[in-house]
Short mmCIF file of C-alpha atoms in Angstrom, two decimals:
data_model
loop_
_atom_site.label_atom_id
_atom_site.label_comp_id
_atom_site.label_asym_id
_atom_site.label_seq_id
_atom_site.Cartn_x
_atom_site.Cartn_y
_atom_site.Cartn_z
CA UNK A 1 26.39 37.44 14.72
CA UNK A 2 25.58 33.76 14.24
CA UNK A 3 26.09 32.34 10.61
CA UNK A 4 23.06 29.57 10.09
CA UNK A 5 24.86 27.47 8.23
CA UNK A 6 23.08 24.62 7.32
CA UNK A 7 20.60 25.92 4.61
CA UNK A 8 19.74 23.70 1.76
CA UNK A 9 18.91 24.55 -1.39
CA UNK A 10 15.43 22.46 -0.95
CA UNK A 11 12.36 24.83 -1.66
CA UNK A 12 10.66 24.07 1.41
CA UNK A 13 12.51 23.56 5.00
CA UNK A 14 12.48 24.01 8.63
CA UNK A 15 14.73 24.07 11.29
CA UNK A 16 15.35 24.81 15.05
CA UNK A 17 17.55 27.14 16.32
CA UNK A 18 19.03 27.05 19.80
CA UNK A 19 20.21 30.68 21.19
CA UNK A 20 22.81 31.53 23.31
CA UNK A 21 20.54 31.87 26.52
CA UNK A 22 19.20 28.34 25.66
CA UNK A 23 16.02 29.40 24.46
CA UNK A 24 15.03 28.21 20.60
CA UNK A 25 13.45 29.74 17.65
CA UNK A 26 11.78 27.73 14.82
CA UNK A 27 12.37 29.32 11.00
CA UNK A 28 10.07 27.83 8.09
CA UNK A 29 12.03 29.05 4.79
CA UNK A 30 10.22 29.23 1.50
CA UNK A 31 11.70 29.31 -1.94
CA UNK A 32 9.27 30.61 -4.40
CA UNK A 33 10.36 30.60 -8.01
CA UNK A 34 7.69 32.55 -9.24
CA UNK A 35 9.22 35.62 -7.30
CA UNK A 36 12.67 34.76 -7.53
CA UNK A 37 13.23 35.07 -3.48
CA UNK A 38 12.82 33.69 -0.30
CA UNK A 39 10.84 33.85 2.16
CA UNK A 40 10.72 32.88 6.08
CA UNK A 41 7.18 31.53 5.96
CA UNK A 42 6.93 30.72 9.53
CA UNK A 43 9.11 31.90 12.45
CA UNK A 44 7.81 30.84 15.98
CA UNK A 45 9.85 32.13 19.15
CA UNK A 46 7.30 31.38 22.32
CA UNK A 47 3.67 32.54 21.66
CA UNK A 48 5.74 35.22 18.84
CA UNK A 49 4.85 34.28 15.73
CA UNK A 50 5.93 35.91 12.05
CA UNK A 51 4.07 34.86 8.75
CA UNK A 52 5.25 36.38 5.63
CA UNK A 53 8.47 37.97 5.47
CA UNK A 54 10.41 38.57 2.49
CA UNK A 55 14.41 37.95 2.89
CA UNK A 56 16.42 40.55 1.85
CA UNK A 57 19.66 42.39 2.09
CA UNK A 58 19.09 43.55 5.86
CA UNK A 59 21.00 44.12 8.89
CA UNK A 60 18.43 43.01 11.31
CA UNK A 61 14.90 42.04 9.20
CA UNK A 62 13.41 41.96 12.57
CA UNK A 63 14.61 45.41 13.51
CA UNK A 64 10.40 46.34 14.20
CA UNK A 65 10.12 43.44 17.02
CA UNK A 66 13.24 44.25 18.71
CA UNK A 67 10.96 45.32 21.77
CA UNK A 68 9.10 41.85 21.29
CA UNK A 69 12.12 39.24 21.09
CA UNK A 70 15.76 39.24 21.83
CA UNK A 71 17.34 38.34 18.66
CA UNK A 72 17.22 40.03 15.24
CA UNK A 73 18.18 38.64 11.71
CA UNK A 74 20.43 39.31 9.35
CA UNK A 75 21.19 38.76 5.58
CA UNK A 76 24.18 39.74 3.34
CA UNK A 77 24.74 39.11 -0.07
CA UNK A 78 28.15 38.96 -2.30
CA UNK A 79 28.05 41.51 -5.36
CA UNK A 80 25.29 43.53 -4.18
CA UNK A 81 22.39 41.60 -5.12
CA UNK A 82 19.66 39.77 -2.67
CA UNK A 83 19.17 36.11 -2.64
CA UNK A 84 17.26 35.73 -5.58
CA UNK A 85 18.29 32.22 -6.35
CA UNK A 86 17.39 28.91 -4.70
CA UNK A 87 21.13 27.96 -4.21
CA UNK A 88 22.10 31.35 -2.90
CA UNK A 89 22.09 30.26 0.28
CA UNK A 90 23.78 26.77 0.11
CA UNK A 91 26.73 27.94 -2.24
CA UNK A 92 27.23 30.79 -0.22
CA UNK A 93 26.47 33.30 -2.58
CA UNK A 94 24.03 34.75 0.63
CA UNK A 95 24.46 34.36 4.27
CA UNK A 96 21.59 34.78 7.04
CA UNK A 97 22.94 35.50 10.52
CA UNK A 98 21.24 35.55 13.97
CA UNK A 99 22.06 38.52 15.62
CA UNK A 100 22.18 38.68 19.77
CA UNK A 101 20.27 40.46 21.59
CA UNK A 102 23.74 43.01 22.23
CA UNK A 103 23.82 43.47 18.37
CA UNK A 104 19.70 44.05 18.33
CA UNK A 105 20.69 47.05 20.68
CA UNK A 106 23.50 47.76 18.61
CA UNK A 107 22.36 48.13 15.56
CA UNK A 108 19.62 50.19 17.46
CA UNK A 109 21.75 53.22 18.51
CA UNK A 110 23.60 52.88 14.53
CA UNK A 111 20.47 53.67 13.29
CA UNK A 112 19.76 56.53 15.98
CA UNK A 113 23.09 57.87 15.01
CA UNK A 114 24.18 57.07 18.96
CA UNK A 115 27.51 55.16 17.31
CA UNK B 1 21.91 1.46 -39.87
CA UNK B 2 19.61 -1.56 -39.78
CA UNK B 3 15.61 -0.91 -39.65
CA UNK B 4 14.46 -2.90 -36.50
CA UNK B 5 10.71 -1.77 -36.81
CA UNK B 6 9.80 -5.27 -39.06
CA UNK B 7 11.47 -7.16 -36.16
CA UNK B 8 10.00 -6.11 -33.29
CA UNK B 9 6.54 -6.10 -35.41
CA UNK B 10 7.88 -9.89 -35.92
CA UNK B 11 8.37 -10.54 -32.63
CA UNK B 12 5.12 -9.10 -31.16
CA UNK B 13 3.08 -10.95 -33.64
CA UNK B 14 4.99 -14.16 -32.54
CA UNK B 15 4.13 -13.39 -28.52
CA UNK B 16 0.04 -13.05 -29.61
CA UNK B 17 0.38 -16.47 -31.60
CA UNK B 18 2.26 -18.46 -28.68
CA UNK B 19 -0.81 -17.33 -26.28
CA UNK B 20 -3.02 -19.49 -28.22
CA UNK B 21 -2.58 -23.02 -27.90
CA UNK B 22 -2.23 -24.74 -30.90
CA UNK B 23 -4.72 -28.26 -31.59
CA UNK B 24 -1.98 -31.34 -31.50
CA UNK B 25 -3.23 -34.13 -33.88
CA UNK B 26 -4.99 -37.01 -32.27
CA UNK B 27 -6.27 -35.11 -29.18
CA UNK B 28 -10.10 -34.47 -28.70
CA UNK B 29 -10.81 -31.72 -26.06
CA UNK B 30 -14.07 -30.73 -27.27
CA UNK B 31 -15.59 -28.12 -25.05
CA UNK B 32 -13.87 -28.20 -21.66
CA UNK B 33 -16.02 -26.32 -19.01
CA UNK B 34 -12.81 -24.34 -17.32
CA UNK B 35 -13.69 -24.64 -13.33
CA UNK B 36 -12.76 -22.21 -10.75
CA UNK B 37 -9.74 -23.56 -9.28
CA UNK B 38 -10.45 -23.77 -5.47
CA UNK B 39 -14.25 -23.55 -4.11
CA UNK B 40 -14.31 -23.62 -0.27
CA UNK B 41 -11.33 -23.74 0.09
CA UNK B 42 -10.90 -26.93 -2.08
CA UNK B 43 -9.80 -27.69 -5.63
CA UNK B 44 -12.74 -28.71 -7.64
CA UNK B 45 -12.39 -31.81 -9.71
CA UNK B 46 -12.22 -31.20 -13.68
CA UNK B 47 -15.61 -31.67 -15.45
CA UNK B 48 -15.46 -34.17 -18.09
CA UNK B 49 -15.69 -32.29 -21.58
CA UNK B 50 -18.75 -32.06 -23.69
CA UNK B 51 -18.81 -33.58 -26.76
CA UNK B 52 -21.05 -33.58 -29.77
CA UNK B 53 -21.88 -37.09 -30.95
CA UNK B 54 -21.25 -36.11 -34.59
CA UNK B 55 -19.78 -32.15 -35.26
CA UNK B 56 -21.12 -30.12 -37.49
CA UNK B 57 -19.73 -26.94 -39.39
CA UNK B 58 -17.32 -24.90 -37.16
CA UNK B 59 -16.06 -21.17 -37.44
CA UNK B 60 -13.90 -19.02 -36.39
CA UNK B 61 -14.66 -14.99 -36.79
CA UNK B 62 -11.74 -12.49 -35.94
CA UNK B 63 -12.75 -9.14 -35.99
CA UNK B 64 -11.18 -5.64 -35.35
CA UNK B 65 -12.45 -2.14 -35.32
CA UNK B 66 -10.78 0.89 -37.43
CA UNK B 67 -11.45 4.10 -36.93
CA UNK B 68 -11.87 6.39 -39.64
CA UNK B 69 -10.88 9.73 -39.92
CA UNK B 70 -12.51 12.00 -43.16
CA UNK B 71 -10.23 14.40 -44.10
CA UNK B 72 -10.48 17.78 -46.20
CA UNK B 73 -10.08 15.06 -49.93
CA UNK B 74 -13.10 13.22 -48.66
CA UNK B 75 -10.92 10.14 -47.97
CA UNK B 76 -10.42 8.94 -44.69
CA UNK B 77 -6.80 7.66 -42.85
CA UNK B 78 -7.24 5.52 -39.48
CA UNK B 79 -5.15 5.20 -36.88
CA UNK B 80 -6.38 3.00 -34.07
CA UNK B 81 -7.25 -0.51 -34.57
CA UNK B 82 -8.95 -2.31 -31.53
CA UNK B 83 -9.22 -5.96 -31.63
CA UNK B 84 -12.98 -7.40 -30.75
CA UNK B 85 -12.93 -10.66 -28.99
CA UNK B 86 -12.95 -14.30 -31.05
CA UNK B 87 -15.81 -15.85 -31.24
CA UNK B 88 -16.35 -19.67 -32.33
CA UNK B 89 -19.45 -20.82 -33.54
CA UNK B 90 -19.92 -24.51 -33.59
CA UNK B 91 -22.30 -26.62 -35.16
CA UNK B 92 -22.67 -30.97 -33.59
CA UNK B 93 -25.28 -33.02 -33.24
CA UNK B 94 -26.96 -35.24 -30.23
CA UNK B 95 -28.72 -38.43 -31.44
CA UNK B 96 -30.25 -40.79 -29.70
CA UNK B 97 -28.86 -43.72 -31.96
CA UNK B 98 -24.67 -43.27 -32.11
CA UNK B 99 -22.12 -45.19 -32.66
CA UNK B 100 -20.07 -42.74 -29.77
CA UNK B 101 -19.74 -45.32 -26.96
CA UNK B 102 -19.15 -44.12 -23.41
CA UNK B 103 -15.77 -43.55 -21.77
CA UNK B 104 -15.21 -47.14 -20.33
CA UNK B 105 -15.66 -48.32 -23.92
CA UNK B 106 -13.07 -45.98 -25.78
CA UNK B 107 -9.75 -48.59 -25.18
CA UNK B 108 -12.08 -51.32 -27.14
CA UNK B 109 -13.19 -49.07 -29.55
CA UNK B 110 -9.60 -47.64 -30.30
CA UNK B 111 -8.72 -51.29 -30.83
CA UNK B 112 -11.43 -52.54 -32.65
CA UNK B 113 -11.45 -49.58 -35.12
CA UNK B 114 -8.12 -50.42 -35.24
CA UNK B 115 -8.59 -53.98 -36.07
CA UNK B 116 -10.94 -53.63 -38.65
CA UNK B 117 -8.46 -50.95 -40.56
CA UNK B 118 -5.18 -52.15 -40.58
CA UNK B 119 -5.08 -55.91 -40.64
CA UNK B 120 -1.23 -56.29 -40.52
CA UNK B 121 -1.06 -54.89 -37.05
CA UNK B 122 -3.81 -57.13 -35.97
CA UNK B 123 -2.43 -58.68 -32.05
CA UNK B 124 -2.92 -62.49 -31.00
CA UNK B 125 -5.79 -61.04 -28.67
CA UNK B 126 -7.81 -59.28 -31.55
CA UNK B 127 -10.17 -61.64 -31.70
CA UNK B 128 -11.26 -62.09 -28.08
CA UNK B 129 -10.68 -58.00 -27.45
CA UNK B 130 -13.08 -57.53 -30.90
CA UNK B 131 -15.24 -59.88 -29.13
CA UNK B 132 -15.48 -57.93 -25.91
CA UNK B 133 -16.10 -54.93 -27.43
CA UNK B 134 -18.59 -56.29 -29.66
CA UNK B 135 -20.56 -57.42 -27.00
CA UNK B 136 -19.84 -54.13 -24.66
CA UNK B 137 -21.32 -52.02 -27.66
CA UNK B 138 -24.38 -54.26 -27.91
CA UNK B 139 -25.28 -54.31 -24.52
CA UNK B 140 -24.78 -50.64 -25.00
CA UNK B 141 -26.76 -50.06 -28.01
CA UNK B 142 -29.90 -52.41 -25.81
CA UNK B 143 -30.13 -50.38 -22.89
CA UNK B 144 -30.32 -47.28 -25.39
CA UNK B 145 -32.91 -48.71 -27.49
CA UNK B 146 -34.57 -50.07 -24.63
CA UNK B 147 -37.89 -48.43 -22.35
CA UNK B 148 -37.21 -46.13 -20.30
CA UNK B 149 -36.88 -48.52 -17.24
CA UNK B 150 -33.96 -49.87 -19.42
CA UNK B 151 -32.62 -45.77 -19.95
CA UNK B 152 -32.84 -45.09 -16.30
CA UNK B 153 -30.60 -48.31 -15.41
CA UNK B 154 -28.15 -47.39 -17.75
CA UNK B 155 -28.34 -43.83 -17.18
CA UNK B 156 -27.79 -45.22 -12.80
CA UNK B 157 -24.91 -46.72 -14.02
CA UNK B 158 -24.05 -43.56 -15.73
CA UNK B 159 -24.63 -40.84 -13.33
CA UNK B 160 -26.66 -39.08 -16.03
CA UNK B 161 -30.21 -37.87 -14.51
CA UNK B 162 -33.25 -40.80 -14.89
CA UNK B 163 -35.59 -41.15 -17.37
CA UNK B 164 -33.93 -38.40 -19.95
CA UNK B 165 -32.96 -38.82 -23.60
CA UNK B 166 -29.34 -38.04 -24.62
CA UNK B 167 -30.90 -34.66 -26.34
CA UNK B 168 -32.14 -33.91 -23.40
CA UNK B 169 -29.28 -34.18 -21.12
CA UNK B 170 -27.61 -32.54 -23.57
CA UNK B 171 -30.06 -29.66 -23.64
CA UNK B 172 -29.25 -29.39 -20.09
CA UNK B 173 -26.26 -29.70 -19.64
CA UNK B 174 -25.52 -26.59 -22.10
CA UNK B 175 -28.68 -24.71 -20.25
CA UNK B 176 -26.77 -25.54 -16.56
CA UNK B 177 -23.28 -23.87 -18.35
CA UNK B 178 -25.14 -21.28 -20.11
CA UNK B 179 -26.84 -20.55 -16.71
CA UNK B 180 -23.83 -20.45 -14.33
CA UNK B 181 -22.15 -18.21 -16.93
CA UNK B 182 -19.20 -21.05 -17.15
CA UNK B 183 -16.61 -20.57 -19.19
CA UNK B 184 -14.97 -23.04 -21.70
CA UNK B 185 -12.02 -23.87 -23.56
CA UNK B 186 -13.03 -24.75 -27.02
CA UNK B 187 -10.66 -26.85 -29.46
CA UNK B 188 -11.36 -25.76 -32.82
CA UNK B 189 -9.65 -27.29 -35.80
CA UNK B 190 -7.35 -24.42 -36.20
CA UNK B 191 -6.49 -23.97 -32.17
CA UNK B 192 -7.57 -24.39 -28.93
CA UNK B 193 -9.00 -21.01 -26.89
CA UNK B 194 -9.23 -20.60 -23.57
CA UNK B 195 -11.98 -18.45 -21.34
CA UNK B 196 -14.74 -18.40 -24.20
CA UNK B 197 -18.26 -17.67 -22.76
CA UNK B 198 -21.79 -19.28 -24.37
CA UNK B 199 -23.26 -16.18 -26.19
CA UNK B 200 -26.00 -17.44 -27.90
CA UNK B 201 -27.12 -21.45 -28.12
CA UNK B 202 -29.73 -22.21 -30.34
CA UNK B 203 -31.11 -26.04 -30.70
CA UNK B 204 -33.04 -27.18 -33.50
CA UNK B 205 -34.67 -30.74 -33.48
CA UNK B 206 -35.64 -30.80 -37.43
CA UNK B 207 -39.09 -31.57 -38.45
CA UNK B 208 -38.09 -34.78 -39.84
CA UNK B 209 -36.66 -36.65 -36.80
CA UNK B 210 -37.29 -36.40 -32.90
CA UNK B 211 -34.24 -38.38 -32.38
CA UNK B 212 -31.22 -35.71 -33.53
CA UNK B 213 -31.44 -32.23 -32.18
CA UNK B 214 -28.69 -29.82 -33.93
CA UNK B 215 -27.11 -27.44 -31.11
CA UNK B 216 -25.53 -24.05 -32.68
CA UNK B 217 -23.40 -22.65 -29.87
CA UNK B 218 -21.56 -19.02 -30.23
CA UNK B 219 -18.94 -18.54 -28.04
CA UNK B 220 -17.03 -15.27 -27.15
CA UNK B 221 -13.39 -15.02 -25.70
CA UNK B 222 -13.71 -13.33 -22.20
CA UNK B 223 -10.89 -10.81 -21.40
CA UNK B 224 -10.31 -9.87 -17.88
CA UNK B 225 -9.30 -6.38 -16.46
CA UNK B 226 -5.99 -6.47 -14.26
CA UNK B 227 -4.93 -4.07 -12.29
CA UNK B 228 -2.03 -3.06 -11.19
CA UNK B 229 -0.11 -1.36 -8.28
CA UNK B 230 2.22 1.38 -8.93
CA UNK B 231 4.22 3.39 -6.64
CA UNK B 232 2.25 6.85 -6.83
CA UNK B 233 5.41 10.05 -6.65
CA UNK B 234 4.89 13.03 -4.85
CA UNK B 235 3.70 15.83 -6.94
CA UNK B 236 6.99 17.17 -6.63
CA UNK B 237 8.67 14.61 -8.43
CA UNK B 238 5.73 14.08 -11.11
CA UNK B 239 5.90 17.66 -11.93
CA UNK B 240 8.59 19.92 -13.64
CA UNK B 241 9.73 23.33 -13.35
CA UNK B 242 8.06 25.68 -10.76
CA UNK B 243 5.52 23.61 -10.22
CA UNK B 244 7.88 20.94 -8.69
CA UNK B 245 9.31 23.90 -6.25
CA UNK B 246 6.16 25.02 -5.37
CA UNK B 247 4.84 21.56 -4.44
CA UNK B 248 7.63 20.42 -2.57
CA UNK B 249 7.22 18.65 0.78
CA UNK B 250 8.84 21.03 3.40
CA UNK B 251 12.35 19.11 4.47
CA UNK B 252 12.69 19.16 8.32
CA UNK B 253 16.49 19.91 8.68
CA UNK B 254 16.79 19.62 12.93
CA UNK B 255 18.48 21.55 15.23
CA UNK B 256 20.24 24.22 12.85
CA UNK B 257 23.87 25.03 14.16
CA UNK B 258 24.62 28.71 14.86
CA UNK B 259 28.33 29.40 14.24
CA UNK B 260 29.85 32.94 15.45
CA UNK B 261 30.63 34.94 12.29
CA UNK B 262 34.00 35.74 11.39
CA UNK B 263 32.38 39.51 10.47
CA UNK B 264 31.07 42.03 12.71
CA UNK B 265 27.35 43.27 11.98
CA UNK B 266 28.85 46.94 12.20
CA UNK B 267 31.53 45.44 9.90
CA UNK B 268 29.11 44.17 7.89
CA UNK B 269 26.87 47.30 6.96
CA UNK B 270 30.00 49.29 6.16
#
């Protein structure tokens, strides 16, 4: 797992992220108050494209492209709740991680009941 | 703790009063056309002021607008009070026969009016300058009394237009202002205010006499819309609350760093 570290607590922001085999995704995130969560508005990895998603308290969000790209990601949460705040993510409070494409597969054969 | 209100009320008052210019004594500005400033690139030369050859009644009218508001007693309370413009209206008179002598003539006539008022001040040269003006003011008085070949060499040495009575230049002179919507600063005998349009100019030349025509001018005070740049926010910072989140420019944070996590994703869902 790969910690993203440098979320902000601004509403709207966008950032490139360079995997291990040198090959880059681009995440929009989306803070929207009315619904007390966030959301990845935009993530772009070659011609894949993801509109729309809701982040929550998830081993791999991405579990249902796992065929499609070769990352997944994650979020976890102190004292069971999901990032419902705008600073959740800059104090810490939530993490989102980028998963490998070893811990896509992994998490894979956890849910098949392989490990 | 001290009420403030009266002094600032003070002090505001005092601001709108030092805007107008007040009349100093023994100055005559009479009706200055105000010229635009630079024409072609150029600064146009001041026209001379006009001046009535004897003035007439002069007023001043300062009027605001209050709103009234009827409420359920049938009385009314107001609230707003909007300030109209001045207006001057002035009353002089254009004769043929004046004792108003032209510009050149104004040192001798300050000295002979002089003269003739307060003896004890009289100088060794009163005599000769009273002379000079004398004569000055009788050649003057000729060439106005005179044909009109006479008028037209005076009026040549003049600049005025040929063959024209002082009523009529007059007359035309106001027409040409009222025309090219020129603007003037009047000296009243209270103060002196700048920017006032001709609204209305009526002359009268009375039944009795072809040689006085009375000019009534109204003017109005001209006020001039500025505008003004101001740095215009992004909504985001105009607005409050969720609106302010929702309107937020998106905030391009660069290549994001990916640090290995101390946890294991196995770890991690236990």
């Amino acid at each position: 797992m790969f910690l993203i570290q440098q979320i902000t607590n601004d509403p709207r922001q966008k950032q490139r992220l360079v995997l291990e085999d040198g090959t880059y995704l681009d995440i929009e995130l989306y803070f929207v108050p009315m619904q007390y969560g966030w959301f990845v508005t935009s993530l772009t990895y070659g011609d894949f494209e993801l509109t729309g998603l809701r982040i929550t308290n998830s081993p791999n969000m991405l579990h249902q492209f796992k065929n499609k790209i070769p990352f997944g990601l994650a979020c976890f949460s102190k004292n069971d709740r999901e990032p419902t705040h705008q600073q959740d993510f800059s104090s810490g409070a939530s993490k989102l991680y980028i998963l490998s494409d070893a811990e896509v597969t992994q998490y894979s054969e956890y849910l098949s009941g392989q490990i | 703790m001290a009420n403030l209100g009266p002094l600032s009320n003070f002090t505001t008052a005092a601001t709108a009063l030092s805007n107008l210019i007040l009349v100093t004594p023994n100055t005559n500005l009479g009706y200055q056309p105000q010229n635009a400033q630079v024409k072609n690139g150029e600064t146009t030369p001041q026209v001379d002021p006009v001046l009535f050859h004897y003035e007439g009644e002069n007023s001043i009218s300062l009027e605001s607008d209050i709103t009234d508001h009827y409420v359920e007693d049938n009385t009314t309370v107001q609230d707003q009070i909007a300030l109209r413009p001045e207006t001057i209206n002035v009353h002089g008179y254009i004769g043929e026969l004046n004792n108003v002598v032209p510009k050149a003539l104004e040192p001798l006539k300050t000295i002979a009016d002089k003269l003739t008022i307060v003896d004890a001040y009289t100088p060794a040269l009163s005599t000769t300058a009273l002379l000079a003006f004398n004569q000055a003011t009788q050649l003057y008085a000729v060439g106005v009394n005179a044909a009109n070949s006479a008028i037209s060499a005076w009026n040549s040495l003049t600049g005025a237009p040929q063959n024209q009575n002082k009523q009529q230049i007059a007359f035309q002179q106001f027409y040409g202002y009222w025309k090219n919507r020129t603007l003037f600063t009047v000296q009243t005998p209270w103060a002196i205010f700048q920017n006032m349009a001709i609204r209305s100019l009526r002359a009268v030349q009375d039944a009795d006499t072809r040689v006085i025509t009375d000019f009534e001018i109204s003017f109005k005070q001209m006020r001039f819309a500025s505008t003004i740049t101001s740095l215009v926010l992004p909504q985001s910072q105009r607005s409050q609350g969720r609106l302010s989140t929702q309107s937020a420019a998106t905030v391009d944070l660069g290549i994001g760093r990916l640090v290995p996590a101390t946890e294991t994703l196995l770890g991690s869902i236990a």
